Every structure is written in C-alpha cells, then in structure tokens.
Amino acid sequence: MTAPLLESSGLHLRFGAVRALDGVAIDIWPGEVVAIVGESGSGKSTLLRVLAGQIDADAGSVLYRDTDGVTQDIPALSEAGRRSLMRSEWGFVHQNARDGLRMGISAGGNIGERLMSAGGRHYGRIRAEAADWMARVEMDPDRIDETPRNFSGGMQQRLQIARCLVTQPRLVFMDEPTGGLDVSVQAKLLDLIRGLVAKLGLAVLFVTHDIAAARLLAHRIVVMRHGRIVEEGLADRVLDDPQHEYTQLLVASVLAA
Amino acid sequence: MSAVLKVEELAKGFTLHLQGGLGFQVLRDEQLVVNAGECVALTGPSGAGKSTLMRCLQGNYGADSGRIMLAHRGGMVDLAAADARLVREIRRETLGYVSQFLRVIPRVSARDVVAEPLLARGMAPDEAEARATALLTRLNLPPRLHGLPPATFSGGEQQRVNLARGFAPDYPILLLDEPTASLDAANRDVVIGLIHEAKSRGAALVGIFHDIEVRDRVADRTHEILALEEAA
C-alpha cells in the first residue's frame, strides 16, 4: 500500500456546451473501494469511462501502475494495450448485463472466454473453473450450458460479475452494478459484491446514485456535481457529516427504511 | 502511565446548508487526555456534545480545528488530519467503537459480524470464528442465533452483537457509546467485566454511560462536556 494503483488529475471533457468533466482529480489505492455518487448528468459515468480508457478526455492524465510496477499512461496507450489491460488486470461491470455478456453463448462460455483470452487453454480446467465461479456468484452450476437469455436480470448480472472476476483482476470498474434490478435482488447482489471484494482484496471504483449502496460497499466516497468533485473522503464521514450543500441535499433525500 | 489519546483544542460545529446556512458550534477548545489502562466517562447535559465528541474521536465526524492524537503503530498520529486510508488503518488496528445501535448488513450472520474485524486484522478464520462464538456466548446470545443475521434480533440482542464485535479484537483504544443501554442486569455485569479486563490489559476507554451505577463501577474519572452558548 505504498502507491496508488490509479492516479489521475486535471481531467477535462466537454460534450458541446456541457462540461462533463471540469478539472477532476482522483486516485485509487490497492484494495480500496471507492464510490462515485451524484445525480444523472453529474459526470460520474463519464469519469469512470475516462479512467477505464474507454473514452478520451480533452485534457488531463490517467496513470495506472501495473503488476510489474510499470506506470502505464492510459490516454497514450494504444487500443491493443487498453484491451490487454481490460483482459488481464482490469474488469468492467456494466449496468446492463447485455453490454458485458455475449448473449448467444453459454454461461460457461461467457466465463471461459475471458479465461481463454487471458491465456487459459485446458478445456476441462476452464470448464471446472467456470462452474466454480458460477457457484461463487450463487448460480446453479448445472445451468452452465444455458445461454444468458434464459436468466433473470439479477442472474445475468451475477454472471457478468463472474466473467469479470474469473481472471482475478486488480482493479474493477462498475457502472451502476445494481441499477434496474428489483430491490430484493439489489440487496443480494450488493452483499455478494461486498463479500467477493473483501475476500479478493480488489480495488473497485463504482458509480452509483444509491447512497445506501455506497455506504454498504465503499471505503471512500466521491461526490460529483456538474463535472466537478464537490466533496470526497471516508465513506461514513461523507454521509454522516457532509460538508458541501449538495452532499447534504443528497444525504437528506434518502428515505430511511 | 502513558497517554494514548490526547485531544487538543478540538473544535466542531455544523453548518446546515439546507436550513439557510444555519450554523452552530458544539465543541470549542476541547481538551482530553486518556492514559493506557484508564476509563474516562463523558458527562454533561443531553445535547451538550458528548456524542459529537465520540464521533469525532472515531473519525466519523471531521474536526474543524485542533488535534486528536492517538498512539498508533508505535508513534502518535493525528486522527483529525488523517486521510481516509489512514483512518481505516487506525480503525482496523488501534481504535474500536461500540455504537449505540448496530448497523445491520443484510445476510451477514451475528458470528460473522463479530469475526469480521478479527479477519481484517489477519486472524485465521477458524480462530476468529471461535473467538466470536466465545464472546457471543459470554454475552448470553443463544447459540441458535449465532448463525442468523441480526436484522430480526431485539434491541438488546443487537447491542450484544455490537459489543462482541467491539471487544473481540483487543483494541488499544475503545470508544463505548451507551454500551449497556438496552441490557438486563446479568448482561450489564458481563459488559462491566469486559471493560475491567480491557483496562487491565492496558486499553484506554472513553465512554458515555447514562447508567450511573455502571459508570461508577468502570470509570476512573469523568470528563464533563459543557453546552456552549448558541453561536451565530
């Protein structure tokens, strides 16, 4: 824990007249779970995609320190270099499972494909590992040959998480991982993510508008508004002792169950 | 005796932006020294700021100014100036907190709630589970409840889970917010026993105890928080 995994600063990005990112700086340390919260249009998903190398900012730096201790300059990295990172050291969980899965191939194939692209070759071992990961995300391994089309939304999301984690990434990006699911399914999924993240010691950067999810999962919370970070810090302090007017509004707007 | 917790010139106020920027000061120039092996009870009228001080000491509230010096990893660190990662490290290794109410996490059993801080400190899973079970048993939580998530437990049962979690790791500094509020006499005695044991192994404790009898039996001295005048 001597250096951040990901360091970024001075990020600016305009979409026409809209400042999606207006001078954002953020670091993520090994094993740290960071939630980016804010309303729609705050720039939180844009920030996630810029950090993950999916879109380029107009200005600013994003540096990633890889397993070998080499610092990778993400905006300067080739498309192939970014894909290689995404196959091995990174994972990305999309809000919509269909964006992260291949709907035409089996559940086992979805998990195994990622293992194969990371170098796995032994069919029996890949299948066994796929079945093991289905069990770890609380899916019935007997359904390994079914395609994701047969699965409910919550199951598709769990399959996407298994596909993402099977290669044991160091840094996982998640965009509203529980968005669009039933509340009871959300709670289960959040708990599953919480358990896996703690067990695997993953660094996670996730975007959510769900304050309760941020409290449950995150060590640190970053509050965004109009493309800027208005407040950030220890998760429970940001929620229990919010300083910025906007954070106070966000926290006050949560319905207590 | 050595001071393991030193609060120096601590100030804490709140600005309520949603109430037109209404501001009020709760703590000003607060000073407190707690030595190893000592239990200090916070006293003062309701609303004077006892809980606010406790939350500052835990890092849950940020300090406006002043220092909260803690003995951590062989040196003194200022919790008031610590970043999020350092606060987490201090909470994992040095600073325990028993809140008044358990924050229930869905699907996590009582035993796992108690074992979690032990696992975070690197204890082997079976050892952590055994220690969790032993503490829950000592606090008279029926064994059939150990494997269940505390969401449906009574207030007193939840508080005992919370107490077991707080006392499990032998923290050098332990904060107790009304630790006996919902307990019967037998369990109150168990908690008093746990506090005495913590003191004799050299822990420093700071607590809010509305139960005068408990306070008299565990506290070496009191520290009074006085209500500040309404500030503009």
CSV table of C-alpha atoms in Angstrom, one decimal:
chain,number,residue,atom,x,y,z
A,1,MET,CA,0.0,0.0,0.0
A,2,THR,CA,2.8,2.4,-0.8
A,3,ALA,CA,1.5,3.9,-4.1
A,4,PRO,CA,-1.9,4.3,-5.8
A,5,LEU,CA,-2.9,1.9,-8.5
A,6,LEU,CA,-4.5,4.6,-10.5
A,7,GLU,CA,-3.7,8.3,-10.4
A,8,SER,CA,-5.5,10.9,-12.4
A,9,SER,CA,-5.6,14.7,-12.4
A,10,GLY,CA,-6.7,17.7,-14.4
A,11,LEU,CA,-9.4,15.8,-16.3
A,12,HIS,CA,-11.5,18.0,-18.6
A,13,LEU,CA,-14.0,16.9,-21.1
A,14,ARG,CA,-16.7,18.8,-22.9
A,15,PHE,CA,-19.7,17.5,-24.8
A,16,GLY,CA,-20.7,20.6,-26.8
A,17,ALA,CA,-21.7,23.2,-24.3
A,18,VAL,CA,-21.7,20.7,-21.4
A,19,ARG,CA,-18.7,20.4,-19.1
A,20,ALA,CA,-18.9,16.6,-18.4
A,21,LEU,CA,-15.5,16.8,-16.5
A,22,ASP,CA,-14.3,20.1,-15.2
A,23,GLY,CA,-10.9,19.6,-13.5
A,24,VAL,CA,-11.3,16.2,-11.9
A,25,ALA,CA,-8.5,14.5,-9.9
A,26,ILE,CA,-8.9,11.1,-8.3
A,27,ASP,CA,-6.6,8.3,-7.0
A,28,ILE,CA,-7.4,4.7,-6.2
A,29,TRP,CA,-5.2,2.6,-3.9
A,30,PRO,CA,-4.8,-1.1,-3.8
A,31,GLY,CA,-7.7,-2.8,-2.1
A,32,GLU,CA,-9.7,0.4,-1.9
A,33,VAL,CA,-13.4,0.5,-2.7
A,34,VAL,CA,-14.4,4.0,-4.0
A,35,ALA,CA,-17.9,5.0,-4.8
A,36,ILE,CA,-18.6,8.0,-7.1
A,37,VAL,CA,-22.1,9.3,-6.3
A,38,GLY,CA,-24.1,12.1,-7.9
A,39,GLU,CA,-27.2,12.6,-9.9
A,40,SER,CA,-27.7,11.8,-13.6
A,41,GLY,CA,-25.6,14.2,-15.6
A,42,SER,CA,-23.1,14.9,-12.8
A,43,GLY,CA,-20.3,13.3,-15.0
A,44,LYS,CA,-19.8,10.2,-12.8
A,45,SER,CA,-20.2,7.6,-15.6
A,46,THR,CA,-18.1,9.8,-17.9
A,47,LEU,CA,-15.3,9.8,-15.3
A,48,LEU,CA,-15.5,6.0,-14.9
A,49,ARG,CA,-15.2,5.6,-18.7
A,50,VAL,CA,-12.3,8.0,-19.0
A,51,LEU,CA,-10.4,6.3,-16.2
A,52,ALA,CA,-11.0,2.9,-17.8
A,53,GLY,CA,-9.7,4.1,-21.1
A,54,GLN,CA,-13.0,3.7,-22.9
A,55,ILE,CA,-13.2,7.4,-23.9
A,56,ASP,CA,-10.6,10.1,-24.0
A,57,ALA,CA,-10.7,13.3,-22.1
A,58,ASP,CA,-9.8,16.6,-23.7
A,59,ALA,CA,-7.1,17.1,-21.2
A,60,GLY,CA,-5.6,15.5,-18.1
A,61,SER,CA,-3.6,12.5,-17.1
A,62,VAL,CA,-4.5,8.9,-16.1
A,63,LEU,CA,-1.7,6.8,-14.9
A,64,TYR,CA,-2.0,3.1,-13.9
A,65,ARG,CA,0.7,1.1,-12.1
A,66,ASP,CA,0.6,-2.4,-13.4
A,67,THR,CA,1.5,-5.7,-11.8
A,68,ASP,CA,5.1,-5.3,-12.9
A,69,GLY,CA,5.3,-1.9,-11.3
A,70,VAL,CA,5.4,-0.2,-14.7
A,71,THR,CA,3.4,3.0,-14.9
A,72,GLN,CA,1.0,3.0,-17.9
A,73,ASP,CA,-0.1,6.3,-19.4
A,74,ILE,CA,-3.7,5.3,-20.2
A,75,PRO,CA,-4.6,8.1,-22.7
A,76,ALA,CA,-1.3,7.4,-24.6
A,77,LEU,CA,-1.8,3.7,-24.6
A,78,SER,CA,-2.8,2.0,-27.9
A,79,GLU,CA,-6.1,0.4,-28.4
A,80,ALA,CA,-4.5,-3.0,-28.2
A,81,GLY,CA,-2.7,-2.0,-24.9
A,82,ARG,CA,-6.0,-0.9,-23.4
A,83,ARG,CA,-7.7,-4.2,-24.5
A,84,SER,CA,-4.9,-6.2,-23.0
A,85,LEU,CA,-5.3,-4.4,-19.6
A,86,MET,CA,-9.0,-4.9,-19.7
A,87,ARG,CA,-8.4,-8.7,-20.4
A,88,SER,CA,-6.0,-9.2,-17.6
A,89,GLU,CA,-5.6,-6.6,-14.8
A,90,TRP,CA,-8.9,-4.8,-15.1
A,91,GLY,CA,-12.5,-5.7,-15.1
A,92,PHE,CA,-15.6,-3.7,-16.1
A,93,VAL,CA,-19.1,-4.5,-14.9
A,94,HIS,CA,-21.7,-2.7,-17.0
A,95,GLN,CA,-25.1,-1.6,-15.7
A,96,ASN,CA,-26.8,-3.5,-18.4
A,97,ALA,CA,-25.6,-7.1,-18.3
A,98,ARG,CA,-26.2,-7.4,-22.1
A,99,ASP,CA,-23.3,-5.0,-22.6
A,100,GLY,CA,-20.9,-7.2,-20.7
A,101,LEU,CA,-22.1,-10.6,-21.8
A,102,ARG,CA,-22.3,-12.5,-25.0
A,103,MET,CA,-25.9,-13.4,-25.1
A,104,GLY,CA,-25.5,-16.1,-27.8
A,105,ILE,CA,-23.1,-18.3,-26.0
A,106,SER,CA,-23.5,-20.4,-22.8
A,107,ALA,CA,-22.9,-19.2,-19.3
A,108,GLY,CA,-19.8,-21.4,-19.1
A,109,GLY,CA,-18.6,-20.0,-22.4
A,110,ASN,CA,-19.0,-16.4,-21.2
A,111,ILE,CA,-16.8,-17.1,-18.2
A,112,GLY,CA,-14.4,-19.4,-20.1
A,113,GLU,CA,-14.0,-17.0,-22.9
A,114,ARG,CA,-12.4,-14.5,-20.6
A,115,LEU,CA,-10.1,-17.1,-19.2
A,116,MET,CA,-9.0,-18.2,-22.7
A,117,SER,CA,-8.3,-14.6,-23.7
A,118,ALA,CA,-6.1,-14.4,-20.6
A,119,GLY,CA,-4.2,-17.5,-21.8
A,120,GLY,CA,-6.1,-20.5,-20.5
A,121,ARG,CA,-6.0,-23.5,-22.9
A,122,HIS,CA,-7.1,-26.6,-21.0
A,123,TYR,CA,-10.8,-27.2,-21.7
A,124,GLY,CA,-11.5,-29.3,-18.7
A,125,ARG,CA,-9.9,-26.8,-16.3
A,126,ILE,CA,-11.6,-23.9,-17.9
A,127,ARG,CA,-15.0,-25.6,-17.6
A,128,ALA,CA,-14.3,-26.5,-14.0
A,129,GLU,CA,-13.3,-23.0,-13.1
A,130,ALA,CA,-16.4,-21.6,-14.9
A,131,ALA,CA,-18.6,-23.9,-12.8
A,132,ASP,CA,-16.7,-22.9,-9.6
A,133,TRP,CA,-17.3,-19.2,-10.4
A,134,MET,CA,-21.0,-19.8,-11.1
A,135,ALA,CA,-21.2,-21.3,-7.6
A,136,ARG,CA,-19.3,-18.3,-6.1
A,137,VAL,CA,-21.8,-15.9,-7.5
A,138,GLU,CA,-24.6,-18.1,-6.3
A,139,MET,CA,-25.7,-19.5,-9.6
A,140,ASP,CA,-26.6,-23.2,-10.1
A,141,PRO,CA,-23.5,-24.7,-11.9
A,142,ASP,CA,-25.9,-27.2,-13.6
A,143,ARG,CA,-27.0,-24.3,-15.8
A,144,ILE,CA,-23.5,-23.9,-17.2
A,145,ASP,CA,-24.7,-24.8,-20.8
A,146,GLU,CA,-27.6,-22.4,-20.9
A,147,THR,CA,-27.3,-19.0,-22.6
A,148,PRO,CA,-27.8,-15.8,-20.6
A,149,ARG,CA,-31.1,-15.2,-22.4
A,150,ASN,CA,-32.7,-17.8,-20.1
A,151,PHE,CA,-31.6,-15.9,-17.0
A,152,SER,CA,-33.3,-13.2,-14.9
A,153,GLY,CA,-31.8,-9.8,-14.7
A,154,GLY,CA,-30.1,-10.5,-11.4
A,155,MET,CA,-28.7,-13.7,-12.6
A,156,GLN,CA,-27.3,-12.1,-15.7
A,157,GLN,CA,-25.6,-9.5,-13.5
A,158,ARG,CA,-24.1,-12.2,-11.4
A,159,LEU,CA,-22.8,-14.0,-14.5
A,160,GLN,CA,-21.3,-10.7,-15.7
A,161,ILE,CA,-19.5,-10.4,-12.3
A,162,ALA,CA,-18.2,-14.0,-12.5
A,163,ARG,CA,-17.0,-13.3,-16.1
A,164,CYS,CA,-15.2,-10.2,-14.8
A,165,LEU,CA,-13.6,-11.7,-11.7
A,166,VAL,CA,-12.5,-15.1,-13.1
A,167,THR,CA,-9.2,-13.7,-14.3
A,168,GLN,CA,-8.6,-12.2,-10.9
A,169,PRO,CA,-8.3,-8.5,-11.9
A,170,ARG,CA,-6.6,-6.0,-9.6
A,171,LEU,CA,-9.0,-3.1,-10.4
A,172,VAL,CA,-12.7,-3.4,-11.3
A,173,PHE,CA,-14.8,-0.6,-12.6
A,174,MET,CA,-18.6,-0.9,-12.1
A,175,ASP,CA,-21.2,1.4,-13.6
A,176,GLU,CA,-24.4,1.2,-11.5
A,177,PRO,CA,-24.0,-2.5,-11.0
A,178,THR,CA,-27.4,-2.9,-9.3
A,179,GLY,CA,-29.3,-0.3,-11.4
A,180,GLY,CA,-32.5,-1.6,-13.0
A,181,LEU,CA,-32.9,-4.6,-10.7
A,182,ASP,CA,-35.6,-5.3,-8.2
A,183,VAL,CA,-34.8,-4.1,-4.7
A,184,SER,CA,-34.6,-7.5,-3.1
A,185,VAL,CA,-32.3,-8.6,-6.0
A,186,GLN,CA,-30.2,-5.5,-5.5
A,187,ALA,CA,-29.6,-6.2,-1.8
A,188,LYS,CA,-28.5,-9.7,-2.6
A,189,LEU,CA,-26.2,-8.6,-5.3
A,190,LEU,CA,-24.7,-5.8,-3.2
A,191,ASP,CA,-24.0,-8.3,-0.5
A,192,LEU,CA,-22.4,-10.7,-2.9
A,193,ILE,CA,-20.2,-7.9,-4.3
A,194,ARG,CA,-19.3,-6.9,-0.8
A,195,GLY,CA,-18.2,-10.4,0.2
A,196,LEU,CA,-16.2,-11.0,-3.0
A,197,VAL,CA,-14.4,-7.7,-2.9
A,198,ALA,CA,-13.3,-8.2,0.7
A,199,LYS,CA,-12.2,-11.8,0.1
A,200,LEU,CA,-10.2,-11.0,-3.0
A,201,GLY,CA,-8.9,-7.6,-1.8
A,202,LEU,CA,-9.9,-6.0,-5.0
A,203,ALA,CA,-9.7,-2.3,-5.8
A,204,VAL,CA,-13.1,-1.2,-7.0
A,205,LEU,CA,-14.3,2.1,-8.5
A,206,PHE,CA,-18.0,2.1,-8.8
A,207,VAL,CA,-20.6,4.6,-9.9
A,208,THR,CA,-24.0,4.7,-8.2
A,209,HIS,CA,-26.8,7.1,-7.4
A,210,ASP,CA,-27.8,4.8,-4.5
A,211,ILE,CA,-26.4,6.2,-1.2
A,212,ALA,CA,-27.2,3.1,0.7
A,213,ALA,CA,-25.2,1.0,-1.7
A,214,ALA,CA,-22.3,3.4,-1.3
A,215,ARG,CA,-22.5,3.1,2.5
A,216,LEU,CA,-22.5,-0.6,2.3
A,217,LEU,CA,-19.7,-1.1,-0.1
A,218,ALA,CA,-17.4,1.9,-0.2
A,219,HIS,CA,-14.4,2.8,1.9
A,220,ARG,CA,-14.3,6.2,0.3
A,221,ILE,CA,-17.0,8.3,-1.4
A,222,VAL,CA,-16.5,10.9,-4.1
A,223,VAL,CA,-19.4,13.3,-4.7
A,224,MET,CA,-19.8,14.7,-8.2
A,225,ARG,CA,-21.8,17.6,-9.5
A,226,HIS,CA,-21.7,19.4,-12.8
A,227,GLY,CA,-18.5,17.6,-13.7
A,228,ARG,CA,-16.7,18.5,-10.5
A,229,ILE,CA,-15.8,16.7,-7.3
A,230,VAL,CA,-17.6,18.8,-4.6
A,231,GLU,CA,-16.6,16.6,-1.7
A,232,GLU,CA,-14.7,13.3,-1.0
A,233,GLY,CA,-13.4,11.3,1.9
A,234,LEU,CA,-14.1,8.5,4.3
A,235,ALA,CA,-17.4,6.9,3.4
A,236,ASP,CA,-19.1,7.1,6.7
A,237,ARG,CA,-17.9,10.7,7.3
A,238,VAL,CA,-19.1,12.0,4.0
A,239,LEU,CA,-22.6,10.5,4.7
A,240,ASP,CA,-22.8,11.4,8.4
A,241,ASP,CA,-21.0,14.7,8.4
A,242,PRO,CA,-21.5,16.1,4.9
A,243,GLN,CA,-19.9,19.5,4.4
A,244,HIS,CA,-21.0,20.6,1.0
A,245,GLU,CA,-24.5,21.9,0.4
A,246,TYR,CA,-25.0,19.4,-2.4
A,247,THR,CA,-23.9,16.4,-0.3
A,248,GLN,CA,-26.2,17.5,2.5
A,249,LEU,CA,-29.0,17.5,0.0
A,250,LEU,CA,-28.2,14.1,-1.4
A,251,VAL,CA,-28.0,12.6,2.1
A,252,ALA,CA,-31.2,14.3,3.3
A,253,SER,CA,-33.0,13.0,0.2
A,254,VAL,CA,-32.5,9.3,1.2
A,255,LEU,CA,-35.6,7.6,2.6
A,256,ALA,CA,-34.8,5.8,5.8
A,257,ALA,CA,-36.1,2.2,5.7
B,1,MET,CA,1.2,6.0,32.8
B,2,SER,CA,1.3,6.9,29.2
B,3,ALA,CA,-1.2,9.0,27.3
B,4,VAL,CA,-2.5,7.1,24.3
B,5,LEU,CA,-5.3,9.6,23.4
B,6,LYS,CA,-4.8,13.3,23.5
B,7,VAL,CA,-7.5,15.7,22.3
B,8,GLU,CA,-6.1,19.2,21.9
B,9,GLU,CA,-8.1,22.4,21.2
B,10,LEU,CA,-10.7,20.5,19.3
B,11,ALA,CA,-13.5,22.5,17.7
B,12,LYS,CA,-16.5,21.1,15.9
B,13,GLY,CA,-19.5,22.9,14.5
B,14,PHE,CA,-22.1,22.3,11.9
B,15,THR,CA,-23.4,24.3,9.0
B,16,LEU,CA,-26.9,23.3,7.8
B,17,HIS,CA,-27.0,24.5,4.2
B,18,LEU,CA,-30.5,23.2,3.7
B,19,GLN,CA,-31.7,25.4,6.6
B,20,GLY,CA,-30.4,28.6,5.1
B,21,GLY,CA,-26.8,28.0,6.2
B,22,LEU,CA,-27.8,27.9,9.9
B,23,GLY,CA,-24.6,27.3,11.9
B,24,PHE,CA,-23.9,26.2,15.4
B,25,GLN,CA,-20.9,25.3,17.4
B,26,VAL,CA,-20.9,22.2,19.5
B,27,LEU,CA,-17.3,21.8,20.7
B,28,ARG,CA,-14.8,24.6,21.3
B,29,ASP,CA,-11.3,24.3,22.8
B,30,GLU,CA,-12.0,20.7,23.9
B,31,GLN,CA,-9.1,19.1,25.8
B,32,LEU,CA,-8.9,15.5,27.0
B,33,VAL,CA,-6.1,13.1,27.9
B,34,VAL,CA,-6.6,9.4,28.4
B,35,ASN,CA,-3.9,7.0,29.6
B,36,ALA,CA,-3.4,3.4,28.9
B,37,GLY,CA,-5.4,1.2,31.3
B,38,GLU,CA,-7.9,4.0,32.1
B,39,CYS,CA,-11.6,4.5,31.5
B,40,VAL,CA,-12.9,8.0,31.2
B,41,ALA,CA,-16.7,8.7,31.3
B,42,LEU,CA,-18.0,11.7,29.3
B,43,THR,CA,-20.7,13.5,31.3
B,44,GLY,CA,-22.8,16.6,30.7
B,45,PRO,CA,-26.3,17.5,29.9
B,46,SER,CA,-28.1,16.0,27.0
B,47,GLY,CA,-27.3,17.8,23.8
B,48,ALA,CA,-24.1,19.3,25.1
B,49,GLY,CA,-21.9,17.4,22.7
B,50,LYS,CA,-20.9,14.0,24.3
B,51,SER,CA,-21.9,12.1,21.2
B,52,THR,CA,-20.4,14.7,18.9
B,53,LEU,CA,-17.0,14.3,20.7
B,54,MET,CA,-17.3,10.5,20.5
B,55,ARG,CA,-18.0,10.6,16.8
B,56,CYS,CA,-15.0,13.0,16.3
B,57,LEU,CA,-12.8,10.6,18.3
B,58,GLN,CA,-13.9,7.8,16.0
B,59,GLY,CA,-13.3,9.8,12.8
B,60,ASN,CA,-17.0,9.6,11.9
B,61,TYR,CA,-17.2,13.4,12.2
B,62,GLY,CA,-14.4,15.6,10.9
B,63,ALA,CA,-12.8,18.1,13.2
B,64,ASP,CA,-13.0,21.8,12.3
B,65,SER,CA,-9.7,22.5,14.1
B,66,GLY,CA,-7.5,21.1,16.7
B,67,ARG,CA,-5.8,17.7,17.1
B,68,ILE,CA,-6.8,14.1,18.1
B,69,MET,CA,-3.5,12.4,18.8
B,70,LEU,CA,-3.6,8.6,19.0
B,71,ALA,CA,-0.9,6.1,19.8
B,72,HIS,CA,-0.8,4.1,16.6
B,73,ARG,CA,2.0,1.8,15.2
B,74,GLY,CA,4.5,3.0,17.8
B,75,GLY,CA,4.0,6.7,17.3
B,76,MET,CA,1.4,9.4,17.8
B,77,VAL,CA,-0.8,10.2,14.8
B,78,ASP,CA,-3.4,13.0,14.4
B,79,LEU,CA,-6.7,11.4,13.6
B,80,ALA,CA,-8.1,14.9,12.8
B,81,ALA,CA,-5.7,15.3,9.9
B,82,ALA,CA,-5.7,11.7,8.7
B,83,ASP,CA,-6.8,10.8,5.2
B,84,ALA,CA,-9.4,8.1,4.6
B,85,ARG,CA,-6.9,5.3,4.2
B,86,LEU,CA,-5.1,6.2,7.4
B,87,VAL,CA,-8.4,6.4,9.3
B,88,ARG,CA,-9.3,2.9,8.1
B,89,GLU,CA,-5.9,1.6,9.2
B,90,ILE,CA,-6.3,3.2,12.6
B,91,ARG,CA,-9.8,1.7,13.0
B,92,ARG,CA,-8.5,-1.7,11.9
B,93,GLU,CA,-5.6,-1.8,14.3
B,94,THR,CA,-6.0,0.7,17.1
B,95,LEU,CA,-9.4,2.2,17.6
B,96,GLY,CA,-12.5,0.3,18.4
B,97,TYR,CA,-16.0,1.7,18.6
B,98,VAL,CA,-19.2,0.3,20.1
B,99,SER,CA,-22.0,2.4,18.7
B,100,GLN,CA,-25.4,2.6,20.4
B,101,PHE,CA,-27.1,0.8,17.5
B,102,LEU,CA,-25.9,-2.0,15.3
B,103,ARG,CA,-25.8,-1.2,11.6
B,104,VAL,CA,-27.2,-4.3,10.2
B,105,ILE,CA,-25.7,-5.7,7.0
B,106,PRO,CA,-28.1,-8.0,5.0
B,107,ARG,CA,-27.4,-11.7,5.1
B,108,VAL,CA,-24.3,-11.5,7.4
B,109,SER,CA,-24.7,-13.7,10.4
B,110,ALA,CA,-24.1,-12.4,14.0
B,111,ARG,CA,-21.0,-14.6,14.2
B,112,ASP,CA,-19.6,-13.2,11.0
B,113,VAL,CA,-20.4,-9.6,12.2
B,114,VAL,CA,-18.2,-10.3,15.2
B,115,ALA,CA,-15.5,-12.2,13.4
B,116,GLU,CA,-15.1,-9.6,10.6
B,117,PRO,CA,-12.8,-7.1,12.4
B,118,LEU,CA,-10.6,-10.1,13.5
B,119,LEU,CA,-10.3,-11.4,10.0
B,120,ALA,CA,-9.4,-7.8,8.9
B,121,ARG,CA,-6.5,-7.9,11.3
B,122,GLY,CA,-5.3,-11.2,9.8
B,123,MET,CA,-6.6,-13.7,12.3
B,124,ALA,CA,-7.1,-17.2,10.8
B,125,PRO,CA,-10.8,-17.9,10.0
B,126,ASP,CA,-11.4,-20.8,12.5
B,127,GLU,CA,-9.7,-18.9,15.3
B,128,ALA,CA,-11.8,-15.8,14.5
B,129,GLU,CA,-15.0,-17.8,14.5
B,130,ALA,CA,-14.1,-19.5,17.8
B,131,ARG,CA,-13.4,-16.1,19.4
B,132,ALA,CA,-16.7,-14.7,18.0
B,133,THR,CA,-18.6,-17.7,19.3
B,134,ALA,CA,-17.0,-17.4,22.7
B,135,LEU,CA,-17.8,-13.7,23.1
B,136,LEU,CA,-21.4,-14.1,21.9
B,137,THR,CA,-21.8,-17.0,24.4
B,138,ARG,CA,-20.3,-14.9,27.2
B,139,LEU,CA,-22.9,-12.2,26.4
B,140,ASN,CA,-25.6,-14.8,26.6
B,141,LEU,CA,-26.7,-14.7,23.0
B,142,PRO,CA,-28.4,-18.1,22.4
B,143,PRO,CA,-26.3,-20.3,20.1
B,144,ARG,CA,-29.3,-20.7,17.7
B,145,LEU,CA,-28.9,-17.0,16.9
B,146,HIS,CA,-25.2,-17.0,16.2
B,147,GLY,CA,-25.7,-18.1,12.6
B,148,LEU,CA,-28.5,-15.7,11.8
B,149,PRO,CA,-28.3,-12.2,10.5
B,150,PRO,CA,-29.1,-9.8,13.4
B,151,ALA,CA,-31.7,-7.8,11.4
B,152,THR,CA,-34.6,-9.5,13.2
B,153,PHE,CA,-33.0,-9.5,16.6
B,154,SER,CA,-34.3,-7.5,19.6
B,155,GLY,CA,-32.6,-4.2,20.5
B,156,GLY,CA,-30.7,-5.9,23.4
B,157,GLU,CA,-29.6,-8.8,21.2
B,158,GLN,CA,-28.3,-6.5,18.6
B,159,GLN,CA,-26.4,-4.5,21.2
B,160,ARG,CA,-24.7,-7.6,22.5
B,161,VAL,CA,-23.6,-8.5,18.9
B,162,ASN,CA,-22.3,-4.9,18.7
B,163,LEU,CA,-20.5,-5.3,22.0
B,164,ALA,CA,-18.9,-8.6,21.0
B,165,ARG,CA,-17.7,-7.1,17.7
B,166,GLY,CA,-16.2,-4.1,19.6
B,167,PHE,CA,-14.5,-6.2,22.3
B,168,ALA,CA,-13.3,-9.1,20.0
B,169,PRO,CA,-10.1,-7.5,18.7
B,170,ASP,CA,-8.5,-6.2,21.9
B,171,TYR,CA,-8.1,-2.7,20.6
B,172,PRO,CA,-5.7,-0.4,22.4
B,173,ILE,CA,-8.3,2.4,22.4
B,174,LEU,CA,-12.0,1.6,22.7
B,175,LEU,CA,-14.9,4.0,22.5
B,176,LEU,CA,-18.2,3.0,24.1
B,177,ASP,CA,-21.5,4.9,23.3
B,178,GLU,CA,-24.1,3.8,25.9
B,179,PRO,CA,-22.9,0.2,25.9
B,180,THR,CA,-25.4,-1.1,28.5
B,181,ALA,CA,-28.5,0.9,27.4
B,182,SER,CA,-30.7,-2.0,26.4
B,183,LEU,CA,-29.3,-4.7,28.6
B,184,ASP,CA,-30.6,-6.6,31.6
B,185,ALA,CA,-28.7,-6.8,34.9
B,186,ALA,CA,-26.9,-10.0,34.1
B,187,ASN,CA,-25.6,-8.8,30.7
B,188,ARG,CA,-24.7,-5.4,32.2
B,189,ASP,CA,-22.4,-7.3,34.6
B,190,VAL,CA,-20.8,-9.1,31.7
B,191,VAL,CA,-20.1,-5.8,30.0
B,192,ILE,CA,-18.6,-4.4,33.2
B,193,GLY,CA,-16.4,-7.5,33.3
B,194,LEU,CA,-15.3,-7.0,29.7
B,195,ILE,CA,-14.4,-3.3,30.5
B,196,HIS,CA,-12.4,-4.3,33.5
B,197,GLU,CA,-10.5,-6.9,31.5
B,198,ALA,CA,-9.8,-4.4,28.7
B,199,LYS,CA,-8.4,-1.9,31.3
B,200,SER,CA,-6.2,-4.5,32.9
B,201,ARG,CA,-4.6,-5.4,29.5
B,202,GLY,CA,-3.8,-1.7,29.1
B,203,ALA,CA,-6.6,-0.4,26.9
B,204,ALA,CA,-7.7,3.2,27.1
B,205,LEU,CA,-11.5,3.5,27.1
B,206,VAL,CA,-13.8,6.5,26.6
B,207,GLY,CA,-17.5,6.0,27.2
B,208,ILE,CA,-20.9,7.6,27.6
B,209,PHE,CA,-22.7,5.8,30.4
B,210,HIS,CA,-26.1,7.1,31.3
B,211,ASP,CA,-26.4,4.3,33.8
B,212,ILE,CA,-24.8,5.9,36.9
B,213,GLU,CA,-24.1,2.5,38.6
B,214,VAL,CA,-22.2,1.2,35.6
B,215,ARG,CA,-20.3,4.5,35.3
B,216,ASP,CA,-19.3,4.3,38.9
B,217,ARG,CA,-18.1,0.8,38.6
B,218,VAL,CA,-16.0,1.2,35.4
B,219,ALA,CA,-14.9,4.9,35.1
B,220,ASP,CA,-11.7,6.1,36.8
B,221,ARG,CA,-12.8,9.7,36.3
B,222,THR,CA,-15.3,11.8,34.4
B,223,HIS,CA,-14.9,14.4,31.8
B,224,GLU,CA,-17.7,17.0,31.6
B,225,ILE,CA,-18.8,18.5,28.3
B,226,LEU,CA,-20.5,21.8,28.8
B,227,ALA,CA,-23.0,23.2,26.4
B,228,LEU,CA,-21.7,26.2,24.5
B,229,GLU,CA,-23.7,29.3,24.2
B,230,GLU,CA,-25.8,29.5,21.0
B,231,ALA,CA,-23.3,30.7,18.3
B,232,ALA,CA,-24.2,32.8,15.3
